[in-house]
Coordinates of C-alpha atoms in Angstrom, one line a residue:
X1437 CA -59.4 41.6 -23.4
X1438 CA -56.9 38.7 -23.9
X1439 CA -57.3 35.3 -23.0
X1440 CA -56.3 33.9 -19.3
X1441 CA -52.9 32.2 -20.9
X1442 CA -52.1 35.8 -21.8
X1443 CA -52.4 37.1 -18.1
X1444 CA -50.8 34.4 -16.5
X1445 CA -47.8 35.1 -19.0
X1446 CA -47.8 38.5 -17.1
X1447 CA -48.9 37.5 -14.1
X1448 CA -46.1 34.8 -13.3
X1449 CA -43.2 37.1 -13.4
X1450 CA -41.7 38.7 -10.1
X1451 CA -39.4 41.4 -11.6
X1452 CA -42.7 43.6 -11.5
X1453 CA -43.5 43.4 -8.1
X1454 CA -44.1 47.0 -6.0
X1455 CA -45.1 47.7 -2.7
X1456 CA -49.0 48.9 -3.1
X1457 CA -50.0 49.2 0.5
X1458 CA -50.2 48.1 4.1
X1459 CA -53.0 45.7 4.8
X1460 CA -53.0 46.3 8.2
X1461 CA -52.9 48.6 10.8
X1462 CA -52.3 47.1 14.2
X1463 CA -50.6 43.9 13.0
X1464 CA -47.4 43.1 15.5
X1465 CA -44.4 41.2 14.8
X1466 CA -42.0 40.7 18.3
X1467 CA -39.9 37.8 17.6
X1468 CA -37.4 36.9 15.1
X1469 CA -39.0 34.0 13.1
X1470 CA -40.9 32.8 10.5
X1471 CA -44.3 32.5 10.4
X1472 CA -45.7 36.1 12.1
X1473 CA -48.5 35.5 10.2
X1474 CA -51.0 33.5 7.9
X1475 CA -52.6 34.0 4.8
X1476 CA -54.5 31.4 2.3
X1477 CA -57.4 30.3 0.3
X1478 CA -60.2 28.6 2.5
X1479 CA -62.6 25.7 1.7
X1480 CA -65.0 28.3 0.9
X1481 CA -62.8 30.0 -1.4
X1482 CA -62.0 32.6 0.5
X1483 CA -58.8 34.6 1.2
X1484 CA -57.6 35.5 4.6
X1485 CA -55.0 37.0 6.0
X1486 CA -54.9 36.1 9.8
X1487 CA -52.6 38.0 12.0
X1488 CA -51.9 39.0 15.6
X1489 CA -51.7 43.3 17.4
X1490 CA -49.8 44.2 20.8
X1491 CA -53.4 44.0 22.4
X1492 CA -52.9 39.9 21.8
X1493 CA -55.8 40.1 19.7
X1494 CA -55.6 37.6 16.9
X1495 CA -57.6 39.3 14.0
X1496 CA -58.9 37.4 10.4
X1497 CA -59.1 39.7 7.8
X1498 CA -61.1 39.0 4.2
X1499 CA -58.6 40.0 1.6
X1500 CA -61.2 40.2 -1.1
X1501 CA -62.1 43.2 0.7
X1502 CA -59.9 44.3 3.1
X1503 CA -62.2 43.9 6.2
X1504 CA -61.9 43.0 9.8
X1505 CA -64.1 39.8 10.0
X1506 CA -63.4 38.2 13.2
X1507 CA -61.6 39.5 16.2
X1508 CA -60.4 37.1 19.1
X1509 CA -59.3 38.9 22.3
X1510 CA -56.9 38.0 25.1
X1511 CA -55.9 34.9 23.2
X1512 CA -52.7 34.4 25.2
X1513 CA -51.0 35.3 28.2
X1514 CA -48.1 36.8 26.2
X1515 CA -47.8 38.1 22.8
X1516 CA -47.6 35.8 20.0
X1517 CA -44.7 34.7 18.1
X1518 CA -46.3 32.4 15.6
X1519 CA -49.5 31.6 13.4
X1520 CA -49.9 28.7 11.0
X1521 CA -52.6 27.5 8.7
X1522 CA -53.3 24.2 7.7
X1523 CA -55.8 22.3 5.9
X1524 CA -57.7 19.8 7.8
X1525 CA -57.6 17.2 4.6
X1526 CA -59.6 14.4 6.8
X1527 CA -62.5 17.1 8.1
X1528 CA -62.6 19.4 5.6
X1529 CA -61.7 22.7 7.4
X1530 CA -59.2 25.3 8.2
X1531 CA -56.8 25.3 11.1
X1532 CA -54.7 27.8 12.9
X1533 CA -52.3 27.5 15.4
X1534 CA -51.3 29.8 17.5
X1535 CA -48.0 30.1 19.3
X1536 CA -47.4 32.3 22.5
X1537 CA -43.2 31.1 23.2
X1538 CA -42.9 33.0 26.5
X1539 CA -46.5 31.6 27.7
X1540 CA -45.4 28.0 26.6
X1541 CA -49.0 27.7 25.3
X1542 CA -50.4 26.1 21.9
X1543 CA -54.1 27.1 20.9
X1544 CA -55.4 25.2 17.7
X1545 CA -58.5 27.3 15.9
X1546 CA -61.1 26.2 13.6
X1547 CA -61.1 29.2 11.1
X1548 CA -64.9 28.6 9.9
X1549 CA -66.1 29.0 13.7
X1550 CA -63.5 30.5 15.7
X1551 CA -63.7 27.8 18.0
X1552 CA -60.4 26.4 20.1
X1553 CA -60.5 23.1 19.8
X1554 CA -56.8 22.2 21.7
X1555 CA -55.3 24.0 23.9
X1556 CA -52.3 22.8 25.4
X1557 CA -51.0 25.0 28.4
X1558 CA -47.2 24.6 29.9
X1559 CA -46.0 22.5 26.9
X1560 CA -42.5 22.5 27.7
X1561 CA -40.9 21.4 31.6
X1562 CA -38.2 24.0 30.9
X1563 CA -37.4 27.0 28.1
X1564 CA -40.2 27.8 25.4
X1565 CA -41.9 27.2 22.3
X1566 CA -40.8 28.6 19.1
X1567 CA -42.9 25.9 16.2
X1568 CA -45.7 23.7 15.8
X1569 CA -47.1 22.1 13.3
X1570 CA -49.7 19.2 12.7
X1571 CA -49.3 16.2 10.5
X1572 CA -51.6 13.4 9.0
X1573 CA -50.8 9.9 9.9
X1574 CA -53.3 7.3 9.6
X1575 CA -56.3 8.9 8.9
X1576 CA -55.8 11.3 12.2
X1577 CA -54.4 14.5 13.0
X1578 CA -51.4 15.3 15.5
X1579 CA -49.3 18.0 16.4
X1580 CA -46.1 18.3 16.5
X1581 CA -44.2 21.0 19.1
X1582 CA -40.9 22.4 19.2
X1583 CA -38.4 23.1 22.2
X1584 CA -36.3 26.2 22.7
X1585 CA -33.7 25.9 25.8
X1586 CA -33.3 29.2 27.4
X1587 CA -29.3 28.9 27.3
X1588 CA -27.0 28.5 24.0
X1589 CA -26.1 24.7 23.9
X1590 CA -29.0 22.0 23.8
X1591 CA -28.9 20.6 27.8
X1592 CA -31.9 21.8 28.4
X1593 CA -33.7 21.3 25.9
X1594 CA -36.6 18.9 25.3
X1595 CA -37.9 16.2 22.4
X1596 CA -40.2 17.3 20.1
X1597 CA -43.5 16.0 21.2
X1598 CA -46.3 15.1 19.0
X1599 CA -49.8 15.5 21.1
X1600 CA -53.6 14.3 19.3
X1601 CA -56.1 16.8 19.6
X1602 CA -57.4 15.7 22.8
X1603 CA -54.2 17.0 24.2
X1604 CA -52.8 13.9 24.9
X1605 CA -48.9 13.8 24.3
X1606 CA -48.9 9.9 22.2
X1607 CA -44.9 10.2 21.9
X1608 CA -41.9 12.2 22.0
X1609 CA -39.2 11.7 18.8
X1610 CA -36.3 10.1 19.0
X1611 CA -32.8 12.2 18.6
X1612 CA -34.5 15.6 19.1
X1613 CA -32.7 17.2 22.1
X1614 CA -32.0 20.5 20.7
X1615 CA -32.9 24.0 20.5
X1616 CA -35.2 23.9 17.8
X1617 CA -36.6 26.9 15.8
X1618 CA -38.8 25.4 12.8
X1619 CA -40.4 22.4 12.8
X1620 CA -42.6 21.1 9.6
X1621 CA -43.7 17.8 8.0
X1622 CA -43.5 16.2 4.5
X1623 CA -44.7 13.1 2.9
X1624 CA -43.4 11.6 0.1
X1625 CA -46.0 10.2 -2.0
X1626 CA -43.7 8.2 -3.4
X1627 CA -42.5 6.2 -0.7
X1628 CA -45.5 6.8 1.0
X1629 CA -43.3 8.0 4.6
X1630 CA -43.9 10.5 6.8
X1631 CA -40.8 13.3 8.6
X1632 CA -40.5 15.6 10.1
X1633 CA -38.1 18.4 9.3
X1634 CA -36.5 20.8 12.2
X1635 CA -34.6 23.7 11.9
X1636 CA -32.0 23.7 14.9
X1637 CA -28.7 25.3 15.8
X1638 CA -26.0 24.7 13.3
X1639 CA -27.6 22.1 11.3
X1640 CA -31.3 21.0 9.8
X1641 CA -33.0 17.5 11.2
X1642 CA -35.4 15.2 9.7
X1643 CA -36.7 12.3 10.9
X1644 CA -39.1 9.1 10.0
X1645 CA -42.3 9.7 11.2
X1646 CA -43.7 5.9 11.4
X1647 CA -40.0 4.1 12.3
X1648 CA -39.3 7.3 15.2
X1649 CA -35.9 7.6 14.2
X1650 CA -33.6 10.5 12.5
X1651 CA -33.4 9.9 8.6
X1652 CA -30.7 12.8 7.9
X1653 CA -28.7 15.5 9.2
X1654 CA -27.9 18.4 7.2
X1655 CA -24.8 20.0 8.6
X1656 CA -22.4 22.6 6.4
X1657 CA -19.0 23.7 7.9
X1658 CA -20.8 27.0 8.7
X1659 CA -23.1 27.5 11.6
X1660 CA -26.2 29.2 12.4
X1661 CA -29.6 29.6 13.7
X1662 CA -31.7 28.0 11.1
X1663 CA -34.9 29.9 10.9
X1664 CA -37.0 28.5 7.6
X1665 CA -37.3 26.0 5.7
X1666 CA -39.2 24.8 2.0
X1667 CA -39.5 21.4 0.2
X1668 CA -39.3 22.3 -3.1
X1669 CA -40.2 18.5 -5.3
X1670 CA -38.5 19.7 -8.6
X1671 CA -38.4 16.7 -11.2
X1672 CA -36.3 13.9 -9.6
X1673 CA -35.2 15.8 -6.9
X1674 CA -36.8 16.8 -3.8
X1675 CA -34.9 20.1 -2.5
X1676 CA -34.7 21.0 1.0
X1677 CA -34.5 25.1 0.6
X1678 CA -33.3 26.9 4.3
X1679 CA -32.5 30.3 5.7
X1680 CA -29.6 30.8 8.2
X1681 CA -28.3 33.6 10.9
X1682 CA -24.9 33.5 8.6
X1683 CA -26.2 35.0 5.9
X1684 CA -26.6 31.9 3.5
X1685 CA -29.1 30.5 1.5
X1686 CA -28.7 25.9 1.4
X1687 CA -30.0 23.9 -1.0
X1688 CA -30.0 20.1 0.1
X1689 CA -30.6 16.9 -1.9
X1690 CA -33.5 15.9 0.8
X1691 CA -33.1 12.3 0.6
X1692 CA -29.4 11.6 0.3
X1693 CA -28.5 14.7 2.7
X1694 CA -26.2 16.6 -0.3
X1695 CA -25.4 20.0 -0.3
X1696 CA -26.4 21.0 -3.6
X1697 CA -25.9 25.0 -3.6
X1698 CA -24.8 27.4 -1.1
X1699 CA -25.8 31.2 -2.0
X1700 CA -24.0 34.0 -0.1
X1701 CA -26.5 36.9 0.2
X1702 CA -25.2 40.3 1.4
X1703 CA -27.1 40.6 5.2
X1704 CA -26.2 38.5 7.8
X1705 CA -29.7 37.2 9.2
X1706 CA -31.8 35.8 7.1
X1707 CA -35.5 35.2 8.0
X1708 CA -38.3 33.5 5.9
X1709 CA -38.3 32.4 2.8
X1710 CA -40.8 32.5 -0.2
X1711 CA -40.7 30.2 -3.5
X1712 CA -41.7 31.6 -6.3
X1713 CA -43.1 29.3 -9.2
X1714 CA -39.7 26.5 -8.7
X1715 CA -37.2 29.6 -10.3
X1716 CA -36.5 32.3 -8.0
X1717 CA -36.5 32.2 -4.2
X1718 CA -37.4 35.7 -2.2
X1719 CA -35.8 36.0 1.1
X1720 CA -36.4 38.4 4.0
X1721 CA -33.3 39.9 5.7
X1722 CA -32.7 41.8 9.0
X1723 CA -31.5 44.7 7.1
X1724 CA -35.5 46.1 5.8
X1725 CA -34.7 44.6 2.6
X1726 CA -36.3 41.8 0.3
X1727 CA -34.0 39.8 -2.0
X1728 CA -35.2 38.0 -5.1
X1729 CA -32.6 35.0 -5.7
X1730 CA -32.5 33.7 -9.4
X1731 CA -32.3 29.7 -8.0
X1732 CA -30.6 28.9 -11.0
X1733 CA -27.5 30.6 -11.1
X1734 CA -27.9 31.9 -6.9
X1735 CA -27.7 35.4 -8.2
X1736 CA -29.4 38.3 -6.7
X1737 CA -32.0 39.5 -9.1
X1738 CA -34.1 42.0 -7.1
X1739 CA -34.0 44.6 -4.0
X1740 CA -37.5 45.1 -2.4
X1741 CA -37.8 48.2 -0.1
X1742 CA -40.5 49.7 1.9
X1743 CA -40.3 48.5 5.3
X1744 CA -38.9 50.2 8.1
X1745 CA -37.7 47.2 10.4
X1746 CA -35.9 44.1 10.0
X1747 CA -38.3 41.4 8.1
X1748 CA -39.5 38.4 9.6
X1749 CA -41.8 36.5 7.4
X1750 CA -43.3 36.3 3.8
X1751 CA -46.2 34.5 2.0
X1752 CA -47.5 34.2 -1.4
X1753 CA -51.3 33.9 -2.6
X1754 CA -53.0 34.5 -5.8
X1755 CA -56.1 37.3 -5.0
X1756 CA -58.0 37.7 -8.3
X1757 CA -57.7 41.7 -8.4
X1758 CA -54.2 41.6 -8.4
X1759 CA -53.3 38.2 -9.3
X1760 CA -49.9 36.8 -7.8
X1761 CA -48.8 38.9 -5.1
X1762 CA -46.1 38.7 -2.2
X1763 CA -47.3 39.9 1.4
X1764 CA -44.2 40.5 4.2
X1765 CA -44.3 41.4 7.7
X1766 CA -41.6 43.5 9.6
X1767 CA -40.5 43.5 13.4
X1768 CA -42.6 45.3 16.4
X1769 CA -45.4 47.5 14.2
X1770 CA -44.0 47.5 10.9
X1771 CA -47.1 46.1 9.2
X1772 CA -48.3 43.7 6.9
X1773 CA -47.4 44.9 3.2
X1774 CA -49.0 43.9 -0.2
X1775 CA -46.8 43.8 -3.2
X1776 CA -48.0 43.7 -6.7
X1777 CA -46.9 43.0 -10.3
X1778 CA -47.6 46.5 -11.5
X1779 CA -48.2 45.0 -15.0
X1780 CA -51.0 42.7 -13.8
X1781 CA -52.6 45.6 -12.3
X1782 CA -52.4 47.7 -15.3
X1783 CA -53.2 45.0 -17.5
X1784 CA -56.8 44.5 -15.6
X1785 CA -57.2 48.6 -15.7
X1786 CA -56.9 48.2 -11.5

């Protein structure tokens, strides 16, 4: 056998990728956003793929082997519409969050013991949740929830709030009266700030954590519900990478609020977004398919087919067996997939 420099020569490319199963078999996707489901590499070193059924069960699953390995029942009142993971930098652990929108609850999990250690019931006055997140200031943990008004314009809708993990809301953010779809964080080592980033109608927001002010709206002549986004630090450049209901892929100068590159892709609602190693940019579409976008030259590369309904949400993880592989998740039962470089697999005599 060749050395690892030789597999991760294979192993890097995305042309290869198939469809080699579906991990799942009662996973359930209802709403149209990013984020249906989690999947990453633990303290422990171990893989999980953490997802929720119609039964509003929220179920861990051990990638390494494909097994059910922790079951939570009746987590919510309603059915799900988000999990995130995040690493707990200051304790050492793995978090989830859980998101039920039309309960307008938050749960927060500690992944080693299943414990819930925040819950935060009836988090908005009026309308729903769609995002949370949790970001590090300080040497503590908060997090950060999102506001959906139940009407098209923003007069009902609420500030992002940002809540410790006693459940105490600490403040609300400045500028944030919106209908608001994605919410994430990102610190710039360099400057050593803190924002927050929100996806919203018609344009992307992000905001100075520490000061509680907005930094820099994003806003293109077309408009749109923007559903995901990426920071991509590439060289000198930090790139703000976001999906949008019109069908277009933006690609903002993050700090100075530029539109770099606007790619046209042939659907109209585009849902999550995957980067793959800094050059090409998969993106999943209301129409069953998976596009691979050379970020380059904003050219469509690759078609992936196999699911049935609309796609929602897409991760990427390295499992040794099959080395870099692309996992997507489709609307109502359209489950969990697996794709694999076939090469790698072939390679390895898998």
């Amino acid at each position: 056998m060749e050395n690892n420099a030789d597999k991760i020569s294979i192993n890097n490319s995305p042309f290869n990728l198939k469809l080699l199963c579906e991990l799942t078999k009662s996973s359930y996707g209802n709403y149209d956003l990013d984020n249906t489901f989690a999947v990453f590499k633990t303290f422990d070193n171990l893989l999980y793929l953490i997802y929720s059924t119609k039964t509003k069960s929220i179920i861990c699953l051990d990638l390494e082997n494909k097994q059910v390995i922790n079951e939570i029942k009746n987590h919510h009142k309603k059915h799900l519409s988000n999990l995130r993971h995040f690493f707990d930098e200051i304790n050492k652990r793995d978090l989830i969050i859980s998101i039920s929108d039309r309960d307008n609850n938050v749960r927060l999990w500690n992944v080693k013991t299943w414990d819930c250690i925040l819950n935060i019931p009836a988090i908005n006055n009026i309308g729903y949740i769609c995002s949370a997140c949790i970001i590090r200031d300080s040497n503590e943990n908060y997090l950060i929830s999102s506001n959906c008004s139940m009407f098209h314009d923003n007069d009902d809708s609420e500030p992002l709030k940002i809540f410790n993990f006693k459940g105490d809301k600490i403040k609300e953010i400045k500028e944030s009266n919106e209908k608001t779809f994605f919410v994430d964080t990102y610190y710039d080592i360099k400057t050593s700030k803190n924002y927050i980033i929100t996806g919203n109608n018609n344009y992307l927001k992000s905001y100075d954590y520490k000061k509680n002010e907005l930094f820099h709206k994003y806003f293109d002549s077309d408009t749109g519900v923007h559903i995901s986004i990426i920071i991509n630090e590439d060289k000198e450049i930090i790139r703000l990478i976001e999906s949008c209901s019109d069908g277009n892929i933006r690609i903002w100068n993050f700090h100075s609020a530029e539109l770099l590159s606007k790619i046209k892709v042939d659907d109209d609602w585009l849902f999550g977004i995957c980067l793959w190693n800094n050059d090409y940019l998969f993106v999943a579409c209301k129409d069953k398919i998976i596009r691979l976008i050379q970020l380059k030259d904003g050219l469509i590369v690759k078609y992936l087919e196999g699911h049935q309904h609309g796609i929602f949400s897409m991760k990427k993880i390295n499992i040794p067996k099959y080395g870099e592989c692309l996992l997507s998740q489709g609307y109502d039962i359209d489950q969990i997939k697996l794709w694999v470089n076939e090469d790698y697999v072939s390679y390895l005599g898998n």
